[in-house]
């Protein structure tokens, strides 16, 4: 479709723009247009997003918006929207608001009667789930578990009765710990480890938690992980 046939961006709108999770080819045409045509880009890390914009030949004022200045920056973004500016919000990778900053400013914008639009695109949990072979009709996104052992355990136990596939985000530093916990609590549930999605060394490993823990201990793979746990066999 020709760009000129598309309606222009709407003034006073907050655009939540998904960006690649590792493969720059995954940026959408609409994401590029919104980034090109907005007034300002609010970014989790302005240097990181500045490089992304530069790669696509886009030059735009950047505003930092991250977890610890969300409250203050949300107010500033709302002010801009009230003045009729078009604001694009991006995070370092994937969809804003998914284990990333974003939800707060969206809620504040909606409460203030302002317009919010999603510009959908890459999201690690969707990429992992759709290629995992586990049930996709019902799933529960957990994201990152808390760091403290007791809290993690309580949350993992509370998930026992949740139907469908459970989806976790985990860093390479804690992946063995998470598999250990899952092997203890859910030894018979199918597990899929999705690593380095959309990148050169993308990999899916399938198995039960115990054997996969042994593999991870033996090979200590690097990179980012999505961990998917199939439903309880009798649920
Ligand atoms: N907003 C992002 C999204 O839409 O998926 C998630 C951001 S969160 C801070 C980062 C976590 O997402 C990583 O620790 C990992 O669990 C997961 N992740 C992001 N990119 C990934 C990739 N290329 N492969 C596997 N997991 C990834």
PDB file of N, CA and C in Angstrom, residues 132-197:
ATOM      1  N   UNK A 132       6.248 -22.799  20.005  1.00  0.00           N
ATOM      2  CA  UNK A 132       6.645 -23.759  21.045  1.00  0.00           C
ATOM      3  C   UNK A 132       6.030 -25.149  20.873  1.00  0.00           C
ATOM      4  N   UNK A 133       4.888 -25.220  20.215  1.00  0.00           N
ATOM      5  CA  UNK A 133       4.187 -26.510  20.137  1.00  0.00           C
ATOM      6  C   UNK A 133       3.300 -26.753  21.349  1.00  0.00           C
ATOM      7  N   UNK A 134       3.301 -25.866  22.318  1.00  0.00           N
ATOM      8  CA  UNK A 134       2.434 -25.999  23.498  1.00  0.00           C
ATOM      9  C   UNK A 134       1.087 -25.352  23.191  1.00  0.00           C
ATOM     10  N   UNK A 135       0.049 -25.670  23.992  1.00  0.00           N
ATOM     11  CA  UNK A 135      -1.268 -25.089  23.707  1.00  0.00           C
ATOM     12  C   UNK A 135      -1.222 -23.561  23.665  1.00  0.00           C
ATOM     13  N   UNK A 136      -1.866 -23.019  22.643  1.00  0.00           N
ATOM     14  CA  UNK A 136      -1.901 -21.557  22.487  1.00  0.00           C
ATOM     15  C   UNK A 136      -3.302 -20.998  22.741  1.00  0.00           C
ATOM     16  N   UNK A 137      -4.274 -21.921  22.938  1.00  0.00           N
ATOM     17  CA  UNK A 137      -5.655 -21.438  23.090  1.00  0.00           C
ATOM     18  C   UNK A 137      -5.867 -20.768  24.438  1.00  0.00           C
ATOM     19  N   UNK A 138      -5.102 -21.194  25.420  1.00  0.00           N
ATOM     20  CA  UNK A 138      -5.200 -20.573  26.738  1.00  0.00           C
ATOM     21  C   UNK A 138      -3.801 -20.503  27.315  1.00  0.00           C
ATOM     22  N   UNK A 139      -3.377 -19.315  27.735  1.00  0.00           N
ATOM     23  CA  UNK A 139      -2.044 -19.190  28.323  1.00  0.00           C
ATOM     24  C   UNK A 139      -2.043 -18.072  29.349  1.00  0.00           C
ATOM     25  N   UNK A 140      -1.035 -18.116  30.225  1.00  0.00           N
ATOM     26  CA  UNK A 140      -0.923 -17.123  31.283  1.00  0.00           C
ATOM     27  C   UNK A 140       0.490 -16.569  31.253  1.00  0.00           C
ATOM     28  N   UNK A 141       0.610 -15.272  31.059  1.00  0.00           N
ATOM     29  CA  UNK A 141       1.931 -14.646  31.016  1.00  0.00           C
ATOM     30  C   UNK A 141       2.321 -14.213  32.420  1.00  0.00           C
ATOM     31  N   UNK A 142       3.408 -14.789  32.923  1.00  0.00           N
ATOM     32  CA  UNK A 142       3.883 -14.463  34.270  1.00  0.00           C
ATOM     33  C   UNK A 142       4.913 -13.345  34.190  1.00  0.00           C
ATOM     34  N   UNK A 143       5.733 -13.350  33.136  1.00  0.00           N
ATOM     35  CA  UNK A 143       6.821 -12.373  33.039  1.00  0.00           C
ATOM     36  C   UNK A 143       7.949 -12.776  33.969  1.00  0.00           C
ATOM     37  N   UNK A 144       8.615 -11.793  34.569  1.00  0.00           N
ATOM     38  CA  UNK A 144       9.717 -12.080  35.499  1.00  0.00           C
ATOM     39  C   UNK A 144       9.160 -12.392  36.878  1.00  0.00           C
ATOM     40  N   UNK A 145       9.684 -13.438  37.503  1.00  0.00           N
ATOM     41  CA  UNK A 145       9.322 -13.736  38.892  1.00  0.00           C
ATOM     42  C   UNK A 145      10.107 -12.792  39.798  1.00  0.00           C
ATOM     43  N   UNK A 146       9.631 -12.583  41.041  1.00  0.00           N
ATOM     44  CA  UNK A 146      10.443 -11.770  41.970  1.00  0.00           C
ATOM     45  C   UNK A 146      11.785 -12.466  42.227  1.00  0.00           C
ATOM     46  N   UNK A 147      12.785 -11.712  42.696  1.00  0.00           N
ATOM     47  CA  UNK A 147      14.110 -12.316  42.913  1.00  0.00           C
ATOM     48  C   UNK A 147      14.180 -13.156  44.184  1.00  0.00           C
ATOM     49  N   UNK A 148      13.401 -12.770  45.216  1.00  0.00           N
ATOM     50  CA  UNK A 148      13.533 -13.441  46.521  1.00  0.00           C
ATOM     51  C   UNK A 148      12.966 -14.856  46.473  1.00  0.00           C
ATOM     52  N   UNK A 149      13.744 -15.810  46.989  1.00  0.00           N
ATOM     53  CA  UNK A 149      13.400 -17.232  46.885  1.00  0.00           C
ATOM     54  C   UNK A 149      11.999 -17.549  47.409  1.00  0.00           C
ATOM     55  N   UNK A 150      11.661 -17.033  48.610  1.00  0.00           N
ATOM     56  CA  UNK A 150      10.361 -17.346  49.220  1.00  0.00           C
ATOM     57  C   UNK A 150       9.212 -16.842  48.359  1.00  0.00           C
ATOM     58  N   UNK A 151       9.359 -15.596  47.898  1.00  0.00           N
ATOM     59  CA  UNK A 151       8.292 -15.001  47.060  1.00  0.00           C
ATOM     60  C   UNK A 151       8.138 -15.777  45.759  1.00  0.00           C
ATOM     61  N   UNK A 152       9.272 -16.167  45.169  1.00  0.00           N
ATOM     62  CA  UNK A 152       9.230 -16.934  43.903  1.00  0.00           C
ATOM     63  C   UNK A 152       8.468 -18.230  44.119  1.00  0.00           C
ATOM     64  N   UNK A 153       8.818 -18.901  45.199  1.00  0.00           N
ATOM     65  CA  UNK A 153       8.211 -20.202  45.463  1.00  0.00           C
ATOM     66  C   UNK A 153       6.701 -20.073  45.654  1.00  0.00           C
ATOM     67  N   UNK A 154       6.318 -19.058  46.428  1.00  0.00           N
ATOM     68  CA  UNK A 154       4.872 -18.861  46.666  1.00  0.00           C
ATOM     69  C   UNK A 154       4.154 -18.580  45.357  1.00  0.00           C
ATOM     70  N   UNK A 155       4.759 -17.735  44.520  1.00  0.00           N
ATOM     71  CA  UNK A 155       4.090 -17.412  43.255  1.00  0.00           C
ATOM     72  C   UNK A 155       4.017 -18.645  42.351  1.00  0.00           C
ATOM     73  N   UNK A 156       5.111 -19.422  42.326  1.00  0.00           N
ATOM     74  CA  UNK A 156       5.115 -20.634  41.479  1.00  0.00           C
ATOM     75  C   UNK A 156       4.078 -21.646  41.963  1.00  0.00           C
ATOM     76  N   UNK A 157       3.936 -21.756  43.283  1.00  0.00           N
ATOM     77  CA  UNK A 157       2.944 -22.701  43.813  1.00  0.00           C
ATOM     78  C   UNK A 157       1.525 -22.231  43.484  1.00  0.00           C
ATOM     79  N   UNK A 158       1.316 -20.917  43.583  1.00  0.00           N
ATOM     80  CA  UNK A 158      -0.025 -20.372  43.309  1.00  0.00           C
ATOM     81  C   UNK A 158      -0.421 -20.577  41.845  1.00  0.00           C
ATOM     82  N   UNK A 159       0.574 -20.781  40.981  1.00  0.00           N
ATOM     83  CA  UNK A 159       0.273 -20.953  39.550  1.00  0.00           C
ATOM     84  C   UNK A 159      -0.199 -22.373  39.216  1.00  0.00           C
ATOM     85  N   UNK A 160      -0.134 -23.270  40.214  1.00  0.00           N
ATOM     86  CA  UNK A 160      -0.436 -24.683  39.948  1.00  0.00           C
ATOM     87  C   UNK A 160      -1.819 -24.883  39.315  1.00  0.00           C
ATOM     88  N   UNK A 161      -2.791 -24.108  39.790  1.00  0.00           N
ATOM     89  CA  UNK A 161      -4.168 -24.329  39.312  1.00  0.00           C
ATOM     90  C   UNK A 161      -4.526 -23.444  38.115  1.00  0.00           C
ATOM     91  N   UNK A 162      -3.563 -22.671  37.647  1.00  0.00           N
ATOM     92  CA  UNK A 162      -3.855 -21.812  36.485  1.00  0.00           C
ATOM     93  C   UNK A 162      -3.825 -22.681  35.232  1.00  0.00           C
ATOM     94  N   UNK A 163      -4.928 -22.695  34.477  1.00  0.00           N
ATOM     95  CA  UNK A 163      -4.944 -23.564  33.291  1.00  0.00           C
ATOM     96  C   UNK A 163      -4.133 -22.991  32.135  1.00  0.00           C
ATOM     97  N   UNK A 164      -3.814 -23.865  31.179  1.00  0.00           N
ATOM     98  CA  UNK A 164      -3.124 -23.415  29.964  1.00  0.00           C
ATOM     99  C   UNK A 164      -1.613 -23.385  30.128  1.00  0.00           C
ATOM    100  N   UNK A 165      -0.947 -22.809  29.148  1.00  0.00           N
ATOM    101  CA  UNK A 165       0.526 -22.716  29.136  1.00  0.00           C
ATOM    102  C   UNK A 165       0.970 -21.521  29.985  1.00  0.00           C
ATOM    103  N   UNK A 166       1.986 -21.736  30.814  1.00  0.00           N
ATOM    104  CA  UNK A 166       2.531 -20.634  31.621  1.00  0.00           C
ATOM    105  C   UNK A 166       3.772 -20.090  30.911  1.00  0.00           C
ATOM    106  N   UNK A 167       3.905 -18.775  30.864  1.00  0.00           N
ATOM    107  CA  UNK A 167       5.036 -18.175  30.137  1.00  0.00           C
ATOM    108  C   UNK A 167       5.824 -17.255  31.078  1.00  0.00           C
ATOM    109  N   UNK A 168       7.122 -17.523  31.169  1.00  0.00           N
ATOM    110  CA  UNK A 168       8.002 -16.738  32.037  1.00  0.00           C
ATOM    111  C   UNK A 168       9.076 -16.044  31.193  1.00  0.00           C
ATOM    112  N   UNK A 169       9.519 -14.890  31.646  1.00  0.00           N
ATOM    113  CA  UNK A 169      10.730 -14.271  31.108  1.00  0.00           C
ATOM    114  C   UNK A 169      11.848 -14.542  32.112  1.00  0.00           C
ATOM    115  N   UNK A 170      13.044 -14.820  31.615  1.00  0.00           N
ATOM    116  CA  UNK A 170      14.152 -15.040  32.544  1.00  0.00           C
ATOM    117  C   UNK A 170      15.483 -14.614  31.939  1.00  0.00           C
ATOM    118  N   UNK A 171      16.351 -14.105  32.802  1.00  0.00           N
ATOM    119  CA  UNK A 171      17.691 -13.699  32.347  1.00  0.00           C
ATOM    120  C   UNK A 171      18.605 -14.929  32.381  1.00  0.00           C
ATOM    121  N   UNK A 172      19.715 -14.879  31.651  1.00  0.00           N
ATOM    122  CA  UNK A 172      20.631 -16.031  31.659  1.00  0.00           C
ATOM    123  C   UNK A 172      21.202 -16.315  33.048  1.00  0.00           C
ATOM    124  N   UNK A 173      21.215 -15.287  33.921  1.00  0.00           N
ATOM    125  CA  UNK A 173      21.805 -15.477  35.262  1.00  0.00           C
ATOM    126  C   UNK A 173      20.938 -16.340  36.156  1.00  0.00           C
ATOM    127  N   UNK A 174      19.624 -16.324  35.924  1.00  0.00           N
ATOM    128  CA  UNK A 174      18.729 -17.048  36.829  1.00  0.00           C
ATOM    129  C   UNK A 174      18.024 -18.214  36.152  1.00  0.00           C
ATOM    130  N   UNK A 175      18.412 -18.528  34.919  1.00  0.00           N
ATOM    131  CA  UNK A 175      17.674 -19.571  34.192  1.00  0.00           C
ATOM    132  C   UNK A 175      17.790 -20.928  34.907  1.00  0.00           C
ATOM    133  N   UNK A 176      18.992 -21.254  35.419  1.00  0.00           N
ATOM    134  CA  UNK A 176      19.162 -22.554  36.089  1.00  0.00           C
ATOM    135  C   UNK A 176      18.299 -22.598  37.356  1.00  0.00           C
ATOM    136  N   UNK A 177      18.256 -21.479  38.079  1.00  0.00           N
ATOM    137  CA  UNK A 177      17.438 -21.417  39.309  1.00  0.00           C
ATOM    138  C   UNK A 177      15.956 -21.664  38.969  1.00  0.00           C
ATOM    139  N   UNK A 178      15.477 -21.032  37.910  1.00  0.00           N
ATOM    140  CA  UNK A 178      14.062 -21.211  37.541  1.00  0.00           C
ATOM    141  C   UNK A 178      13.793 -22.674  37.160  1.00  0.00           C
ATOM    142  N   UNK A 179      14.708 -23.275  36.398  1.00  0.00           N
ATOM    143  CA  UNK A 179      14.487 -24.678  35.998  1.00  0.00           C
ATOM    144  C   UNK A 179      14.529 -25.608  37.211  1.00  0.00           C
ATOM    145  N   UNK A 180      15.394 -25.282  38.151  1.00  0.00           N
ATOM    146  CA  UNK A 180      15.474 -26.068  39.386  1.00  0.00           C
ATOM    147  C   UNK A 180      14.121 -26.019  40.114  1.00  0.00           C
ATOM    148  N   UNK A 181      13.574 -24.795  40.210  1.00  0.00           N
ATOM    149  CA  UNK A 181      12.286 -24.628  40.900  1.00  0.00           C
ATOM    150  C   UNK A 181      11.172 -25.374  40.151  1.00  0.00           C
ATOM    151  N   UNK A 182      11.185 -25.273  38.817  1.00  0.00           N
ATOM    152  CA  UNK A 182      10.135 -25.944  38.039  1.00  0.00           C
ATOM    153  C   UNK A 182      10.291 -27.462  38.117  1.00  0.00           C
ATOM    154  N   UNK A 183      11.540 -27.935  38.141  1.00  0.00           N
ATOM    155  CA  UNK A 183      11.782 -29.386  38.242  1.00  0.00           C
ATOM    156  C   UNK A 183      11.259 -29.901  39.583  1.00  0.00           C
ATOM    157  N   UNK A 184      11.396 -29.086  40.629  1.00  0.00           N
ATOM    158  CA  UNK A 184      10.924 -29.488  41.956  1.00  0.00           C
ATOM    159  C   UNK A 184       9.401 -29.511  42.020  1.00  0.00           C
ATOM    160  N   UNK A 185       8.759 -28.477  41.491  1.00  0.00           N
ATOM    161  CA  UNK A 185       7.305 -28.338  41.646  1.00  0.00           C
ATOM    162  C   UNK A 185       6.509 -29.034  40.539  1.00  0.00           C
ATOM    163  N   UNK A 186       7.045 -29.034  39.328  1.00  0.00           N
ATOM    164  CA  UNK A 186       6.269 -29.521  38.173  1.00  0.00           C
ATOM    165  C   UNK A 186       7.087 -30.483  37.305  1.00  0.00           C
ATOM    166  N   UNK A 187       7.587 -31.581  37.900  1.00  0.00           N
ATOM    167  CA  UNK A 187       8.534 -32.436  37.163  1.00  0.00           C
ATOM    168  C   UNK A 187       7.959 -33.085  35.914  1.00  0.00           C
ATOM    169  N   UNK A 188       6.605 -33.225  35.835  1.00  0.00           N
ATOM    170  CA  UNK A 188       6.022 -33.954  34.701  1.00  0.00           C
ATOM    171  C   UNK A 188       5.386 -33.053  33.641  1.00  0.00           C
ATOM    172  N   UNK A 189       5.561 -31.738  33.803  1.00  0.00           N
ATOM    173  CA  UNK A 189       4.953 -30.854  32.795  1.00  0.00           C
ATOM    174  C   UNK A 189       5.964 -30.572  31.693  1.00  0.00           C
ATOM    175  N   UNK A 190       5.457 -30.506  30.446  1.00  0.00           N
ATOM    176  CA  UNK A 190       6.342 -30.231  29.315  1.00  0.00           C
ATOM    177  C   UNK A 190       6.933 -28.834  29.449  1.00  0.00           C
ATOM    178  N   UNK A 191       8.226 -28.732  29.093  1.00  0.00           N
ATOM    179  CA  UNK A 191       8.885 -27.427  29.182  1.00  0.00           C
ATOM    180  C   UNK A 191       9.495 -27.091  27.831  1.00  0.00           C
ATOM    181  N   UNK A 192       9.404 -25.831  27.457  1.00  0.00           N
ATOM    182  CA  UNK A 192      10.091 -25.371  26.246  1.00  0.00           C
ATOM    183  C   UNK A 192      10.932 -24.156  26.622  1.00  0.00           C
ATOM    184  N   UNK A 193      12.199 -24.180  26.205  1.00  0.00           N
ATOM    185  CA  UNK A 193      13.079 -23.032  26.394  1.00  0.00           C
ATOM    186  C   UNK A 193      13.291 -22.383  25.042  1.00  0.00           C
ATOM    187  N   UNK A 194      12.901 -21.121  24.926  1.00  0.00           N
ATOM    188  CA  UNK A 194      13.088 -20.395  23.662  1.00  0.00           C
ATOM    189  C   UNK A 194      14.182 -19.359  23.899  1.00  0.00           C
ATOM    190  N   UNK A 195      15.256 -19.493  23.168  1.00  0.00           N
ATOM    191  CA  UNK A 195      16.433 -18.636  23.424  1.00  0.00           C
ATOM    192  C   UNK A 195      16.801 -17.850  22.174  1.00  0.00           C
ATOM    193  N   UNK A 196      17.205 -16.601  22.370  1.00  0.00           N
ATOM    194  CA  UNK A 196      17.715 -15.760  21.277  1.00  0.00           C
ATOM    195  C   UNK A 196      16.752 -15.696  20.080  1.00  0.00           C
ATOM    196  N   UNK A 197      15.484 -15.519  20.402  1.00  0.00           N
ATOM    197  CA  UNK A 197      14.453 -15.467  19.351  1.00  0.00           C
ATOM    198  C   UNK A 197      14.775 -14.408  18.307  1.00  0.00           C
TER     199      UNK A 197
END
